[in-house]
Amino acid sequence: VDGRVYDVTLFLEAHPGGRNVLLPHLGKDVTDIMQDLKSHKHSKFAYKLLQDYQIATLASDDDENAKDGDANIDGAELRCTDENSAKKDGKQVMTQRELDALVDWKRPLLPQIGRMGDKYDEWVHSFPTTDHTVKMFQNEVLEFLTKCPWYLPLVFWIPIAVLILAQYFSTVQIDVVRFSSVAVAGVVFWLLFEYSLHRWAFHAASSSYWGNIIHFLIHGHHHITPMDDNRVVFPPVPALIFASPIWVGALRLLGYADGYAFLLGFLIGYLNYDMTHYWIHQRVPRSGYVRWHKTRHVYHHYHEPNCNYGISHPLFDYVFGTYVPTASTGRKISD
């Protein structure tokens, strides 16, 4: 690419499109493919990530193409705004190298992130991404607790649901139409909950020491290491914390019969979200429907973080005007 040679052997399995996308091009010059907007727009992150795999240079550093390659990495690209601008809302934007210099990747991140102050929001949305995991805590026990295998939500929630539903069906006379309708309403409510949490909580701006740390633990880390397979699904304990008000509120507002029907739909929506999220990050979808989900979400990660918030389905992206087709660029989305 641009006169540089890369060994991407270790990246084959981590490539968002899967190894089969890369294999036909091994040993070839892919400069034109990387820059072809019709086939796929590669983000600044793609060029930045390549730096870790460079093993040789065919052209001199003064070569015009090589300079263009550096521009792809260093440019102050602004998401959902003019990409050629060096300012955002009147504020000077730091270059990628300045943002990367804010952290030492070899040390635990959380104390460093807390000390970033108002630079954190710009840093976490500047794609300072790695294709592997990062260390958050010095303490190994705490570090272990930040990770969650993909199957744990299923193992945790399905037995709970089965036990509750077993008691429910033994005590309530079921109206199938009503039960199904309320359950569907629970699924739709999950989509709204997922969208709202992702947009207004997970992407809320932060500048305080503890605010930065809490945001990074909840969601910021996922934008730093989107290919870390142990930090994709939502761990059961924080899931319980977020879901508890919904659980209590549904039973109080809807009563026992409708409340648990609603909660069943909500749980189905949540588990579908977690499994969809894992699949589009860690697997190569074979169906067009799942590929569509993956394409939308990849665009959110690597191009424009303030759009395409819906992961299970973009229903509320349509409703609130934050859906961006992946072929679109430079679209400004209102907050």
mmCIF file with all atom_site columns, N, CA and C in Angstrom, residues 177-235:
data_model
loop_
_atom_site.group_PDB
_atom_site.id
_atom_site.type_symbol
_atom_site.label_atom_id
_atom_site.label_alt_id
_atom_site.label_comp_id
_atom_site.label_asym_id
_atom_site.label_entity_id
_atom_site.label_seq_id
_atom_site.pdbx_PDB_ins_code
_atom_site.Cartn_x
_atom_site.Cartn_y
_atom_site.Cartn_z
_atom_site.occupancy
_atom_site.B_iso_or_equiv
_atom_site.pdbx_formal_charge
_atom_site.auth_seq_id
_atom_site.auth_comp_id
_atom_site.auth_asym_id
_atom_site.auth_atom_id
_atom_site.pdbx_PDB_model_num
ATOM 1   N N  . VAL A 1 177 ? -53.051 -14.410 22.491 1.00 0.00 ? 177 VAL A N  1
ATOM 2   C CA . VAL A 1 177 ? -52.957 -13.184 21.690 1.00 0.00 ? 177 VAL A CA 1
ATOM 3   C C  . VAL A 1 177 ? -52.452 -12.027 22.542 1.00 0.00 ? 177 VAL A C  1
ATOM 4   N N  . ARG A 1 178 ? -53.016 -11.869 23.723 1.00 0.00 ? 178 ARG A N  1
ATOM 5   C CA . ARG A 1 178 ? -52.602 -10.774 24.607 1.00 0.00 ? 178 ARG A CA 1
ATOM 6   C C  . ARG A 1 178 ? -51.153 -10.955 25.065 1.00 0.00 ? 178 ARG A C  1
ATOM 7   N N  . PHE A 1 179 ? -50.816 -12.190 25.460 1.00 0.00 ? 179 PHE A N  1
ATOM 8   C CA . PHE A 1 179 ? -49.453 -12.470 25.915 1.00 0.00 ? 179 PHE A CA 1
ATOM 9   C C  . PHE A 1 179 ? -48.450 -12.150 24.803 1.00 0.00 ? 179 PHE A C  1
ATOM 10  N N  . SER A 1 180 ? -48.740 -12.610 23.576 1.00 0.00 ? 180 SER A N  1
ATOM 11  C CA . SER A 1 180 ? -47.836 -12.380 22.452 1.00 0.00 ? 180 SER A CA 1
ATOM 12  C C  . SER A 1 180 ? -47.711 -10.899 22.130 1.00 0.00 ? 180 SER A C  1
ATOM 13  N N  . SER A 1 181 ? -48.834 -10.176 22.170 1.00 0.00 ? 181 SER A N  1
ATOM 14  C CA . SER A 1 181 ? -48.821 -8.748  21.854 1.00 0.00 ? 181 SER A CA 1
ATOM 15  C C  . SER A 1 181 ? -47.984 -7.964  22.860 1.00 0.00 ? 181 SER A C  1
ATOM 16  N N  . VAL A 1 182 ? -48.158 -8.290  24.137 1.00 0.00 ? 182 VAL A N  1
ATOM 17  C CA . VAL A 1 182 ? -47.399 -7.591  25.175 1.00 0.00 ? 182 VAL A CA 1
ATOM 18  C C  . VAL A 1 182 ? -45.914 -7.937  25.074 1.00 0.00 ? 182 VAL A C  1
ATOM 19  N N  . ALA A 1 183 ? -45.607 -9.201  24.738 1.00 0.00 ? 183 ALA A N  1
ATOM 20  C CA . ALA A 1 183 ? -44.217 -9.605  24.575 1.00 0.00 ? 183 ALA A CA 1
ATOM 21  C C  . ALA A 1 183 ? -43.564 -8.850  23.417 1.00 0.00 ? 183 ALA A C  1
ATOM 22  N N  . VAL A 1 184 ? -44.287 -8.684  22.305 1.00 0.00 ? 184 VAL A N  1
ATOM 23  C CA . VAL A 1 184 ? -43.764 -7.914  21.160 1.00 0.00 ? 184 VAL A CA 1
ATOM 24  C C  . VAL A 1 184 ? -43.517 -6.467  21.579 1.00 0.00 ? 184 VAL A C  1
ATOM 25  N N  . ALA A 1 185 ? -44.426 -5.914  22.383 1.00 0.00 ? 185 ALA A N  1
ATOM 26  C CA . ALA A 1 185 ? -44.220 -4.558  22.893 1.00 0.00 ? 185 ALA A CA 1
ATOM 27  C C  . ALA A 1 185 ? -42.937 -4.484  23.719 1.00 0.00 ? 185 ALA A C  1
ATOM 28  N N  . GLY A 1 186 ? -42.631 -5.564  24.456 1.00 0.00 ? 186 GLY A N  1
ATOM 29  C CA . GLY A 1 186 ? -41.392 -5.611  25.223 1.00 0.00 ? 186 GLY A CA 1
ATOM 30  C C  . GLY A 1 186 ? -40.163 -5.595  24.331 1.00 0.00 ? 186 GLY A C  1
ATOM 31  N N  . VAL A 1 187 ? -40.244 -6.293  23.199 1.00 0.00 ? 187 VAL A N  1
ATOM 32  C CA . VAL A 1 187 ? -39.131 -6.302  22.240 1.00 0.00 ? 187 VAL A CA 1
ATOM 33  C C  . VAL A 1 187 ? -38.915 -4.900  21.684 1.00 0.00 ? 187 VAL A C  1
ATOM 34  N N  . VAL A 1 188 ? -40.008 -4.236  21.294 1.00 0.00 ? 188 VAL A N  1
ATOM 35  C CA . VAL A 1 188 ? -39.905 -2.889  20.736 1.00 0.00 ? 188 VAL A CA 1
ATOM 36  C C  . VAL A 1 188 ? -39.362 -1.917  21.787 1.00 0.00 ? 188 VAL A C  1
ATOM 37  N N  . PHE A 1 189 ? -39.812 -2.083  23.029 1.00 0.00 ? 189 PHE A N  1
ATOM 38  C CA . PHE A 1 189 ? -39.285 -1.221  24.097 1.00 0.00 ? 189 PHE A CA 1
ATOM 39  C C  . PHE A 1 189 ? -37.792 -1.452  24.290 1.00 0.00 ? 189 PHE A C  1
ATOM 40  N N  . TRP A 1 190 ? -37.352 -2.706  24.150 1.00 0.00 ? 190 TRP A N  1
ATOM 41  C CA . TRP A 1 190 ? -35.916 -2.967  24.238 1.00 0.00 ? 190 TRP A CA 1
ATOM 42  C C  . TRP A 1 190 ? -35.160 -2.169  23.176 1.00 0.00 ? 190 TRP A C  1
ATOM 43  N N  . LEU A 1 191 ? -35.678 -2.128  21.954 1.00 0.00 ? 191 LEU A N  1
ATOM 44  C CA . LEU A 1 191 ? -35.010 -1.388  20.880 1.00 0.00 ? 191 LEU A CA 1
ATOM 45  C C  . LEU A 1 191 ? -34.859 0.087   21.236 1.00 0.00 ? 191 LEU A C  1
ATOM 46  N N  . LEU A 1 192 ? -35.894 0.656   21.850 1.00 0.00 ? 192 LEU A N  1
ATOM 47  C CA . LEU A 1 192 ? -35.814 2.045   22.291 1.00 0.00 ? 192 LEU A CA 1
ATOM 48  C C  . LEU A 1 192 ? -34.827 2.190   23.437 1.00 0.00 ? 192 LEU A C  1
ATOM 49  N N  . PHE A 1 193 ? -34.857 1.257   24.373 1.00 0.00 ? 193 PHE A N  1
ATOM 50  C CA . PHE A 1 193 ? -33.933 1.281   25.507 1.00 0.00 ? 193 PHE A CA 1
ATOM 51  C C  . PHE A 1 193 ? -32.488 1.165   25.020 1.00 0.00 ? 193 PHE A C  1
ATOM 52  N N  . GLU A 1 194 ? -32.246 0.221   24.121 1.00 0.00 ? 194 GLU A N  1
ATOM 53  C CA . GLU A 1 194 ? -30.908 0.015   23.561 1.00 0.00 ? 194 GLU A CA 1
ATOM 54  C C  . GLU A 1 194 ? -30.410 1.281   22.870 1.00 0.00 ? 194 GLU A C  1
ATOM 55  N N  . TYR A 1 195 ? -31.263 1.864   22.036 1.00 0.00 ? 195 TYR A N  1
ATOM 56  C CA . TYR A 1 195 ? -30.887 3.078   21.306 1.00 0.00 ? 195 TYR A CA 1
ATOM 57  C C  . TYR A 1 195 ? -30.582 4.220   22.272 1.00 0.00 ? 195 TYR A C  1
ATOM 58  N N  . SER A 1 196 ? -31.475 4.438   23.243 1.00 0.00 ? 196 SER A N  1
ATOM 59  C CA . SER A 1 196 ? -31.318 5.553   24.179 1.00 0.00 ? 196 SER A CA 1
ATOM 60  C C  . SER A 1 196 ? -30.060 5.397   25.022 1.00 0.00 ? 196 SER A C  1
ATOM 61  N N  . LEU A 1 197 ? -29.828 4.181   25.510 1.00 0.00 ? 197 LEU A N  1
ATOM 62  C CA . LEU A 1 197 ? -28.651 3.923   26.327 1.00 0.00 ? 197 LEU A CA 1
ATOM 63  C C  . LEU A 1 197 ? -27.381 4.147   25.521 1.00 0.00 ? 197 LEU A C  1
ATOM 64  N N  . HIS A 1 198 ? -27.369 3.660   24.302 1.00 0.00 ? 198 HIS A N  1
ATOM 65  C CA . HIS A 1 198 ? -26.186 3.775   23.459 1.00 0.00 ? 198 HIS A CA 1
ATOM 66  C C  . HIS A 1 198 ? -25.914 5.229   23.084 1.00 0.00 ? 198 HIS A C  1
ATOM 67  N N  . ARG A 1 199 ? -26.967 5.934   22.702 1.00 0.00 ? 199 ARG A N  1
ATOM 68  C CA . ARG A 1 199 ? -26.752 7.300   22.230 1.00 0.00 ? 199 ARG A CA 1
ATOM 69  C C  . ARG A 1 199 ? -26.500 8.297   23.359 1.00 0.00 ? 199 ARG A C  1
ATOM 70  N N  . TRP A 1 200 ? -27.370 8.316   24.364 1.00 0.00 ? 200 TRP A N  1
ATOM 71  C CA . TRP A 1 200 ? -27.322 9.390   25.356 1.00 0.00 ? 200 TRP A CA 1
ATOM 72  C C  . TRP A 1 200 ? -26.557 9.032   26.626 1.00 0.00 ? 200 TRP A C  1
ATOM 73  N N  . ALA A 1 201 ? -26.234 7.771   26.841 1.00 0.00 ? 201 ALA A N  1
ATOM 74  C CA . ALA A 1 201 ? -25.408 7.393   27.997 1.00 0.00 ? 201 ALA A CA 1
ATOM 75  C C  . ALA A 1 201 ? -24.026 6.942   27.550 1.00 0.00 ? 201 ALA A C  1
ATOM 76  N N  . PHE A 1 202 ? -23.969 5.980   26.638 1.00 0.00 ? 202 PHE A N  1
ATOM 77  C CA . PHE A 1 202 ? -22.682 5.434   26.214 1.00 0.00 ? 202 PHE A CA 1
ATOM 78  C C  . PHE A 1 202 ? -21.866 6.412   25.371 1.00 0.00 ? 202 PHE A C  1
ATOM 79  N N  . HIS A 1 203 ? -22.542 7.369   24.736 1.00 0.00 ? 203 HIS A N  1
ATOM 80  C CA . HIS A 1 203 ? -21.818 8.366   23.946 1.00 0.00 ? 203 HIS A CA 1
ATOM 81  C C  . HIS A 1 203 ? -21.967 9.767   24.524 1.00 0.00 ? 203 HIS A C  1
ATOM 82  N N  . ALA A 1 204 ? -22.236 9.840   25.820 1.00 0.00 ? 204 ALA A N  1
ATOM 83  C CA . ALA A 1 204 ? -22.285 11.141  26.495 1.00 0.00 ? 204 ALA A CA 1
ATOM 84  C C  . ALA A 1 204 ? -20.871 11.683  26.668 1.00 0.00 ? 204 ALA A C  1
ATOM 85  N N  . ALA A 1 205 ? -20.722 12.994  26.544 1.00 0.00 ? 205 ALA A N  1
ATOM 86  C CA . ALA A 1 205 ? -19.414 13.619  26.719 1.00 0.00 ? 205 ALA A CA 1
ATOM 87  C C  . ALA A 1 205 ? -19.033 13.607  28.199 1.00 0.00 ? 205 ALA A C  1
ATOM 88  N N  . SER A 1 206 ? -17.751 13.419  28.466 1.00 0.00 ? 206 SER A N  1
ATOM 89  C CA . SER A 1 206 ? -17.263 13.381  29.840 1.00 0.00 ? 206 SER A CA 1
ATOM 90  C C  . SER A 1 206 ? -15.932 14.123  29.914 1.00 0.00 ? 206 SER A C  1
ATOM 91  N N  . SER A 1 207 ? -15.674 14.748  31.079 1.00 0.00 ? 207 SER A N  1
ATOM 92  C CA . SER A 1 207 ? -14.402 15.459  31.244 1.00 0.00 ? 207 SER A CA 1
ATOM 93  C C  . SER A 1 207 ? -13.829 15.303  32.655 1.00 0.00 ? 207 SER A C  1
ATOM 94  N N  . SER A 1 208 ? -14.624 14.823  33.617 1.00 0.00 ? 208 SER A N  1
ATOM 95  C CA . SER A 1 208 ? -14.135 14.688  34.987 1.00 0.00 ? 208 SER A CA 1
ATOM 96  C C  . SER A 1 208 ? -13.325 13.392  35.129 1.00 0.00 ? 208 SER A C  1
ATOM 97  N N  . TYR A 1 209 ? -12.546 13.322  36.187 1.00 0.00 ? 209 TYR A N  1
ATOM 98  C CA . TYR A 1 209 ? -11.675 12.158  36.407 1.00 0.00 ? 209 TYR A CA 1
ATOM 99  C C  . TYR A 1 209 ? -12.501 10.870  36.474 1.00 0.00 ? 209 TYR A C  1
ATOM 100 N N  . TRP A 1 210 ? -13.489 10.824  37.381 1.00 0.00 ? 210 TRP A N  1
ATOM 101 C CA . TRP A 1 210 ? -14.274 9.603   37.547 1.00 0.00 ? 210 TRP A CA 1
ATOM 102 C C  . TRP A 1 210 ? -15.275 9.424   36.420 1.00 0.00 ? 210 TRP A C  1
ATOM 103 N N  . GLY A 1 211 ? -15.758 10.520  35.852 1.00 0.00 ? 211 GLY A N  1
ATOM 104 C CA . GLY A 1 211 ? -16.659 10.415  34.708 1.00 0.00 ? 211 GLY A CA 1
ATOM 105 C C  . GLY A 1 211 ? -15.984 9.742   33.532 1.00 0.00 ? 211 GLY A C  1
ATOM 106 N N  . ASN A 1 212 ? -14.735 10.112  33.269 1.00 0.00 ? 212 ASN A N  1
ATOM 107 C CA . ASN A 1 212 ? -13.973 9.491   32.175 1.00 0.00 ? 212 ASN A CA 1
ATOM 108 C C  . ASN A 1 212 ? -13.793 7.995   32.425 1.00 0.00 ? 212 ASN A C  1
ATOM 109 N N  . ILE A 1 213 ? -13.436 7.651   33.645 1.00 0.00 ? 213 ILE A N  1
ATOM 110 C CA . ILE A 1 213 ? -13.186 6.249   33.981 1.00 0.00 ? 213 ILE A CA 1
ATOM 111 C C  . ILE A 1 213 ? -14.458 5.418   33.863 1.00 0.00 ? 213 ILE A C  1
ATOM 112 N N  . ILE A 1 214 ? -15.562 5.937   34.411 1.00 0.00 ? 214 ILE A N  1
ATOM 113 C CA . ILE A 1 214 ? -16.827 5.192   34.339 1.00 0.00 ? 214 ILE A CA 1
ATOM 114 C C  . ILE A 1 214 ? -17.267 5.025   32.893 1.00 0.00 ? 214 ILE A C  1
ATOM 115 N N  . HIS A 1 215 ? -17.167 6.084   32.107 1.00 0.00 ? 215 HIS A N  1
ATOM 116 C CA . HIS A 1 215 ? -17.547 5.988   30.691 1.00 0.00 ? 215 HIS A CA 1
ATOM 117 C C  . HIS A 1 215 ? -16.685 4.968   29.966 1.00 0.00 ? 215 HIS A C  1
ATOM 118 N N  . PHE A 1 216 ? -15.385 4.969   30.255 1.00 0.00 ? 216 PHE A N  1
ATOM 119 C CA . PHE A 1 216 ? -14.494 4.036   29.572 1.00 0.00 ? 216 PHE A CA 1
ATOM 120 C C  . PHE A 1 216 ? -14.799 2.600   29.957 1.00 0.00 ? 216 PHE A C  1
ATOM 121 N N  . LEU A 1 217 ? -15.114 2.366   31.234 1.00 0.00 ? 217 LEU A N  1
ATOM 122 C CA . LEU A 1 217 ? -15.442 1.014   31.672 1.00 0.00 ? 217 LEU A CA 1
ATOM 123 C C  . LEU A 1 217 ? -16.731 0.516   31.036 1.00 0.00 ? 217 LEU A C  1
ATOM 124 N N  . ILE A 1 218 ? -17.723 1.407   30.904 1.00 0.00 ? 218 ILE A N  1
ATOM 125 C CA . ILE A 1 218 ? -19.019 0.999   30.377 1.00 0.00 ? 218 ILE A CA 1
ATOM 126 C C  . ILE A 1 218 ? -18.987 0.808   28.869 1.00 0.00 ? 218 ILE A C  1
ATOM 127 N N  . HIS A 1 219 ? -18.367 1.755   28.153 1.00 0.00 ? 219 HIS A N  1
ATOM 128 C CA . HIS A 1 219 ? -18.454 1.686   26.690 1.00 0.00 ? 219 HIS A CA 1
ATOM 129 C C  . HIS A 1 219 ? -17.200 2.143   25.951 1.00 0.00 ? 219 HIS A C  1
ATOM 130 N N  . GLY A 1 220 ? -16.472 3.103   26.525 1.00 0.00 ? 220 GLY A N  1
ATOM 131 C CA . GLY A 1 220 ? -15.323 3.646   25.809 1.00 0.00 ? 220 GLY A CA 1
ATOM 132 C C  . GLY A 1 220 ? -14.314 2.594   25.390 1.00 0.00 ? 220 GLY A C  1
ATOM 133 N N  . HIS A 1 221 ? -14.091 1.604   26.270 1.00 0.00 ? 221 HIS A N  1
ATOM 134 C CA . HIS A 1 221 ? -13.119 0.564   25.954 1.00 0.00 ? 221 HIS A CA 1
ATOM 135 C C  . HIS A 1 221 ? -13.493 -0.206  24.692 1.00 0.00 ? 221 HIS A C  1
ATOM 136 N N  . HIS A 1 222 ? -14.806 -0.328  24.436 1.00 0.00 ? 222 HIS A N  1
ATOM 137 C CA . HIS A 1 222 ? -15.246 -1.091  23.265 1.00 0.00 ? 222 HIS A CA 1
ATOM 138 C C  . HIS A 1 222 ? -14.870 -0.378  21.973 1.00 0.00 ? 222 HIS A C  1
ATOM 139 N N  . HIS A 1 223 ? -14.857 0.949   22.002 1.00 0.00 ? 223 HIS A N  1
ATOM 140 C CA . HIS A 1 223 ? -14.438 1.685   20.814 1.00 0.00 ? 223 HIS A CA 1
ATOM 141 C C  . HIS A 1 223 ? -12.920 1.667   20.651 1.00 0.00 ? 223 HIS A C  1
ATOM 142 N N  . ILE A 1 224 ? -12.208 1.380   21.734 1.00 0.00 ? 224 ILE A N  1
ATOM 143 C CA . ILE A 1 224 ? -10.753 1.271   21.640 1.00 0.00 ? 224 ILE A CA 1
ATOM 144 C C  . ILE A 1 224 ? -10.351 -0.112  21.142 1.00 0.00 ? 224 ILE A C  1
ATOM 145 N N  . THR A 1 225 ? -11.047 -1.143  21.594 1.00 0.00 ? 225 THR A N  1
ATOM 146 C CA . THR A 1 225 ? -10.710 -2.516  21.192 1.00 0.00 ? 225 THR A CA 1
ATOM 147 C C  . THR A 1 225 ? -11.959 -3.231  20.677 1.00 0.00 ? 225 THR A C  1
ATOM 148 N N  . PRO A 1 226 ? -12.492 -2.808  19.534 1.00 0.00 ? 226 PRO A N  1
ATOM 149 C CA . PRO A 1 226 ? -13.738 -3.415  19.035 1.00 0.00 ? 226 PRO A CA 1
ATOM 150 C C  . PRO A 1 226 ? -13.590 -4.873  18.639 1.00 0.00 ? 226 PRO A C  1
ATOM 151 N N  . MET A 1 227 ? -12.342 -5.344  18.467 1.00 0.00 ? 227 MET A N  1
ATOM 152 C CA . MET A 1 227 ? -12.134 -6.734  18.064 1.00 0.00 ? 227 MET A CA 1
ATOM 153 C C  . MET A 1 227 ? -11.728 -7.627  19.224 1.00 0.00 ? 227 MET A C  1
ATOM 154 N N  . ASP A 1 228 ? -11.810 -7.114  20.441 1.00 0.00 ? 228 ASP A N  1
ATOM 155 C CA . ASP A 1 228 ? -11.529 -7.910  21.642 1.00 0.00 ? 228 ASP A CA 1
ATOM 156 C C  . ASP A 1 228 ? -12.754 -8.783  21.930 1.00 0.00 ? 228 ASP A C  1
ATOM 157 N N  . ASP A 1 229 ? -12.641 -10.089 21.719 1.00 0.00 ? 229 ASP A N  1
ATOM 158 C CA . ASP A 1 229 ? -13.818 -10.960 21.822 1.00 0.00 ? 229 ASP A CA 1
ATOM 159 C C  . ASP A 1 229 ? -14.285 -11.175 23.257 1.00 0.00 ? 229 ASP A C  1
ATOM 160 N N  . ASN A 1 230 ? -13.513 -10.734 24.238 1.00 0.00 ? 230 ASN A N  1
ATOM 161 C CA . ASN A 1 230 ? -13.933 -10.860 25.631 1.00 0.00 ? 230 ASN A CA 1
ATOM 162 C C  . ASN A 1 230 ? -14.568 -9.591  26.183 1.00 0.00 ? 230 ASN A C  1
ATOM 163 N N  . ARG A 1 231 ? -14.701 -8.570  25.339 1.00 0.00 ? 231 ARG A N  1
ATOM 164 C CA . ARG A 1 231 ? -15.299 -7.315  25.794 1.00 0.00 ? 231 ARG A CA 1
ATOM 165 C C  . ARG A 1 231 ? -16.314 -6.794  24.781 1.00 0.00 ? 231 ARG A C  1
ATOM 166 N N  . VAL A 1 232 ? -17.164 -7.705  24.306 1.00 0.00 ? 232 VAL A N  1
ATOM 167 C CA . VAL A 1 232 ? -18.199 -7.325  23.345 1.00 0.00 ? 232 VAL A CA 1
ATOM 168 C C  . VAL A 1 232 ? -19.580 -7.401  23.980 1.00 0.00 ? 232 VAL A C  1
ATOM 169 N N  . VAL A 1 233 ? -19.898 -8.518  24.625 1.00 0.00 ? 233 VAL A N  1
ATOM 170 C CA . VAL A 1 233 ? -21.225 -8.676  25.234 1.00 0.00 ? 233 VAL A CA 1
ATOM 171 C C  . VAL A 1 233 ? -21.260 -7.993  26.594 1.00 0.00 ? 233 VAL A C  1
ATOM 172 N N  . PHE A 1 234 ? -22.482 -7.717  27.064 1.00 0.00 ? 234 PHE A N  1
ATOM 173 C CA . PHE A 1 234 ? -22.682 -7.007  28.321 1.00 0.00 ? 234 PHE A CA 1
ATOM 174 C C  . PHE A 1 234 ? -22.620 -8.002  29.473 1.00 0.00 ? 234 PHE A C  1
ATOM 175 N N  . PRO A 1 235 ? -21.721 -7.832  30.445 1.00 0.00 ? 235 PRO A N  1
ATOM 176 C CA . PRO A 1 235 ? -21.630 -8.758  31.583 1.00 0.00 ? 235 PRO A CA 1
ATOM 177 C C  . PRO A 1 235 ? -22.923 -8.752  32.402 1.00 0.00 ? 235 PRO A C  1
#
